[in-house]
């Protein structure tokens, strides 16, 4: 499956953004979808994941209560609503697909190209 992430940009601290990730396949609904991020000089880290149906979600502690992951299987798209952004949220955000609900990046089989989010203080 091919993934295309979009929606990043420059935003002031406290502001919102909505990231989107469009998938190329009709089998999109079979995949668990995850969002990860990677800041300069740091390892890629898990942000959030959503089950194939959208009924189950899981978040990293650092974003819980501020970020919301959702999906629209009819549009083959997964979203990440990011609110109350902090400078430390600055990173390239990646979407990824797998058949299992996991948080380790190397477990995901398919990756999008990433979208830059920069939060100014």
PDB file of C-alpha atoms in Angstrom:
ATOM      1  CA  UNK A   1       0.000   0.000   0.000  1.00  0.00           C
ATOM      2  CA  UNK A   2       1.266   3.502  -0.833  1.00  0.00           C
ATOM      3  CA  UNK A   3       0.759   6.256   1.704  1.00  0.00           C
ATOM      4  CA  UNK A   4       0.805  10.018   1.183  1.00  0.00           C
ATOM      5  CA  UNK A   5       0.963  12.258   4.245  1.00  0.00           C
ATOM      6  CA  UNK A   6       0.021  15.928   4.144  1.00  0.00           C
ATOM      7  CA  UNK A   7      -1.128  18.797   6.308  1.00  0.00           C
ATOM      8  CA  UNK A   8       2.063  19.802   8.052  1.00  0.00           C
ATOM      9  CA  UNK A   9       3.237  23.364   8.350  1.00  0.00           C
ATOM     10  CA  UNK A  10       4.445  26.153  10.600  1.00  0.00           C
ATOM     11  CA  UNK A  11       2.163  26.900  13.534  1.00  0.00           C
ATOM     12  CA  UNK A  12       2.418  28.898  16.730  1.00  0.00           C
ATOM     13  CA  UNK A  13       2.521  27.127  20.057  1.00  0.00           C
ATOM     14  CA  UNK A  14      -0.974  26.326  21.249  1.00  0.00           C
ATOM     15  CA  UNK A  15      -2.340  26.090  17.754  1.00  0.00           C
ATOM     16  CA  UNK A  16      -3.906  23.164  15.921  1.00  0.00           C
ATOM     17  CA  UNK A  17      -3.139  21.231  12.776  1.00  0.00           C
ATOM     18  CA  UNK A  18      -4.818  18.376  11.006  1.00  0.00           C
ATOM     19  CA  UNK A  19      -2.582  15.849   9.340  1.00  0.00           C
ATOM     20  CA  UNK A  20      -3.931  13.502   6.699  1.00  0.00           C
ATOM     21  CA  UNK A  21      -2.603  10.305   5.195  1.00  0.00           C
ATOM     22  CA  UNK A  22      -4.185   8.954   2.037  1.00  0.00           C
ATOM     23  CA  UNK A  23      -3.736   5.322   1.047  1.00  0.00           C
ATOM     24  CA  UNK A  24      -3.698   3.961  -2.463  1.00  0.00           C
ATOM     25  CA  UNK A  25      -5.523   0.703  -1.921  1.00  0.00           C
ATOM     26  CA  UNK A  26      -9.102  -0.347  -1.368  1.00  0.00           C
ATOM     27  CA  UNK A  27      -7.724  -2.821   1.202  1.00  0.00           C
ATOM     28  CA  UNK A  28      -6.912   0.173   3.424  1.00  0.00           C
ATOM     29  CA  UNK A  29      -9.604  -0.936   5.879  1.00  0.00           C
ATOM     30  CA  UNK A  30      -7.645  -4.108   6.637  1.00  0.00           C
ATOM     31  CA  UNK A  31      -4.699  -2.204   8.092  1.00  0.00           C
ATOM     32  CA  UNK A  32      -3.941  -0.780  11.460  1.00  0.00           C
ATOM     33  CA  UNK A  33      -2.735   2.767  10.844  1.00  0.00           C
ATOM     34  CA  UNK A  34      -0.156   4.551  12.906  1.00  0.00           C
ATOM     35  CA  UNK A  35       1.430   7.961  13.159  1.00  0.00           C
ATOM     36  CA  UNK A  36       5.046   8.402  14.138  1.00  0.00           C
ATOM     37  CA  UNK A  37       7.341  11.389  14.352  1.00  0.00           C
ATOM     38  CA  UNK A  38      11.024  12.052  14.168  1.00  0.00           C
ATOM     39  CA  UNK A  39      12.734  15.171  15.432  1.00  0.00           C
ATOM     40  CA  UNK A  40      16.238  16.148  14.273  1.00  0.00           C
ATOM     41  CA  UNK A  41      18.854  14.001  15.944  1.00  0.00           C
ATOM     42  CA  UNK A  42      16.279  11.749  17.567  1.00  0.00           C
ATOM     43  CA  UNK A  43      14.873   8.329  16.842  1.00  0.00           C
ATOM     44  CA  UNK A  44      11.501   7.882  15.250  1.00  0.00           C
ATOM     45  CA  UNK A  45       8.853   7.571  17.945  1.00  0.00           C
ATOM     46  CA  UNK A  46       5.321   6.298  18.138  1.00  0.00           C
ATOM     47  CA  UNK A  47       2.543   8.885  18.348  1.00  0.00           C
ATOM     48  CA  UNK A  48      -0.791   7.134  17.840  1.00  0.00           C
ATOM     49  CA  UNK A  49      -2.468   4.153  16.222  1.00  0.00           C
ATOM     50  CA  UNK A  50      -5.999   3.232  15.200  1.00  0.00           C
ATOM     51  CA  UNK A  51      -7.480  -0.180  14.555  1.00  0.00           C
ATOM     52  CA  UNK A  52      -8.822  -1.204  11.148  1.00  0.00           C
ATOM     53  CA  UNK A  53     -12.381  -0.343  12.158  1.00  0.00           C
ATOM     54  CA  UNK A  54     -11.505   2.836  13.991  1.00  0.00           C
ATOM     55  CA  UNK A  55     -13.006   1.540  17.215  1.00  0.00           C
ATOM     56  CA  UNK A  56      -9.703   1.243  19.067  1.00  0.00           C
ATOM     57  CA  UNK A  57      -7.023   3.869  19.449  1.00  0.00           C
ATOM     58  CA  UNK A  58      -3.746   4.079  21.319  1.00  0.00           C
ATOM     59  CA  UNK A  59      -1.578   7.091  22.099  1.00  0.00           C
ATOM     60  CA  UNK A  60       1.868   7.899  23.359  1.00  0.00           C
ATOM     61  CA  UNK A  61       1.720   9.466  26.817  1.00  0.00           C
ATOM     62  CA  UNK A  62       3.307  12.641  25.482  1.00  0.00           C
ATOM     63  CA  UNK A  63       0.369  13.385  23.184  1.00  0.00           C
ATOM     64  CA  UNK A  64      -2.548  11.873  25.079  1.00  0.00           C
ATOM     65  CA  UNK A  65      -5.340  14.386  25.460  1.00  0.00           C
ATOM     66  CA  UNK A  66      -3.934  16.696  22.759  1.00  0.00           C
ATOM     67  CA  UNK A  67      -3.835  14.490  19.652  1.00  0.00           C
ATOM     68  CA  UNK A  68      -6.680  12.492  18.140  1.00  0.00           C
ATOM     69  CA  UNK A  69      -6.300   9.798  15.511  1.00  0.00           C
ATOM     70  CA  UNK A  70      -9.222   8.814  13.320  1.00  0.00           C
ATOM     71  CA  UNK A  71      -9.879   7.205   9.977  1.00  0.00           C
ATOM     72  CA  UNK A  72     -12.381   7.258   7.159  1.00  0.00           C
ATOM     73  CA  UNK A  73     -12.252   3.920   5.391  1.00  0.00           C
ATOM     74  CA  UNK A  74     -14.568   5.153   2.648  1.00  0.00           C
ATOM     75  CA  UNK A  75     -11.914   7.752   1.754  1.00  0.00           C
ATOM     76  CA  UNK A  76      -8.895   5.515   2.454  1.00  0.00           C
ATOM     77  CA  UNK A  77      -7.596   8.198   4.777  1.00  0.00           C
ATOM     78  CA  UNK A  78      -6.333   8.407   8.333  1.00  0.00           C
ATOM     79  CA  UNK A  79      -6.153  11.695  10.226  1.00  0.00           C
ATOM     80  CA  UNK A  80      -4.223  13.091  13.139  1.00  0.00           C
ATOM     81  CA  UNK A  81      -5.795  16.118  14.766  1.00  0.00           C
ATOM     82  CA  UNK A  82      -3.093  17.837  16.766  1.00  0.00           C
ATOM     83  CA  UNK A  83      -4.092  20.480  19.279  1.00  0.00           C
ATOM     84  CA  UNK A  84      -2.298  22.570  21.869  1.00  0.00           C
ATOM     85  CA  UNK A  85       0.933  22.190  19.965  1.00  0.00           C
ATOM     86  CA  UNK A  86       4.212  22.646  21.800  1.00  0.00           C
ATOM     87  CA  UNK A  87       7.660  23.450  20.394  1.00  0.00           C
ATOM     88  CA  UNK A  88       8.737  19.938  21.351  1.00  0.00           C
ATOM     89  CA  UNK A  89       6.136  18.559  18.929  1.00  0.00           C
ATOM     90  CA  UNK A  90       8.300  19.859  16.074  1.00  0.00           C
ATOM     91  CA  UNK A  91       9.197  16.878  13.903  1.00  0.00           C
ATOM     92  CA  UNK A  92       8.554  15.132  10.634  1.00  0.00           C
ATOM     93  CA  UNK A  93       5.349  13.175  11.034  1.00  0.00           C
ATOM     94  CA  UNK A  94       4.955   9.858   9.255  1.00  0.00           C
ATOM     95  CA  UNK A  95       1.980   7.613   8.721  1.00  0.00           C
ATOM     96  CA  UNK A  96       2.413   3.873   8.541  1.00  0.00           C
ATOM     97  CA  UNK A  97       0.360   0.744   7.969  1.00  0.00           C
ATOM     98  CA  UNK A  98       0.495  -2.741   9.437  1.00  0.00           C
ATOM     99  CA  UNK A  99      -1.800  -5.633  10.243  1.00  0.00           C
ATOM    100  CA  UNK A 100      -1.111  -5.475  13.978  1.00  0.00           C
ATOM    101  CA  UNK A 101      -1.576  -2.782  16.620  1.00  0.00           C
ATOM    102  CA  UNK A 102       2.055  -2.209  17.502  1.00  0.00           C
ATOM    103  CA  UNK A 103       4.086   0.809  18.537  1.00  0.00           C
ATOM    104  CA  UNK A 104       7.543  -0.184  17.339  1.00  0.00           C
ATOM    105  CA  UNK A 105       8.424   1.513  14.046  1.00  0.00           C
ATOM    106  CA  UNK A 106      10.267  -1.461  12.572  1.00  0.00           C
ATOM    107  CA  UNK A 107       7.126  -3.569  12.901  1.00  0.00           C
ATOM    108  CA  UNK A 108       5.291  -1.448  10.350  1.00  0.00           C
ATOM    109  CA  UNK A 109       5.512  -2.623   6.766  1.00  0.00           C
ATOM    110  CA  UNK A 110       4.418   0.475   4.857  1.00  0.00           C
ATOM    111  CA  UNK A 111       5.373   4.126   5.317  1.00  0.00           C
ATOM    112  CA  UNK A 112       4.411   7.477   3.913  1.00  0.00           C
ATOM    113  CA  UNK A 113       6.976  10.116   3.019  1.00  0.00           C
ATOM    114  CA  UNK A 114       6.423  12.344   6.053  1.00  0.00           C
ATOM    115  CA  UNK A 115       5.138  15.852   6.564  1.00  0.00           C
ATOM    116  CA  UNK A 116       7.003  18.533   8.506  1.00  0.00           C
ATOM    117  CA  UNK A 117       5.391  20.120  11.543  1.00  0.00           C
ATOM    118  CA  UNK A 118       7.179  23.110  13.024  1.00  0.00           C
ATOM    119  CA  UNK A 119       5.890  24.757  16.182  1.00  0.00           C
ATOM    120  CA  UNK A 120       7.172  28.212  17.017  1.00  0.00           C
ATOM    121  CA  UNK A 121       7.234  29.484  20.587  1.00  0.00           C
TER     122      UNK A 121
END
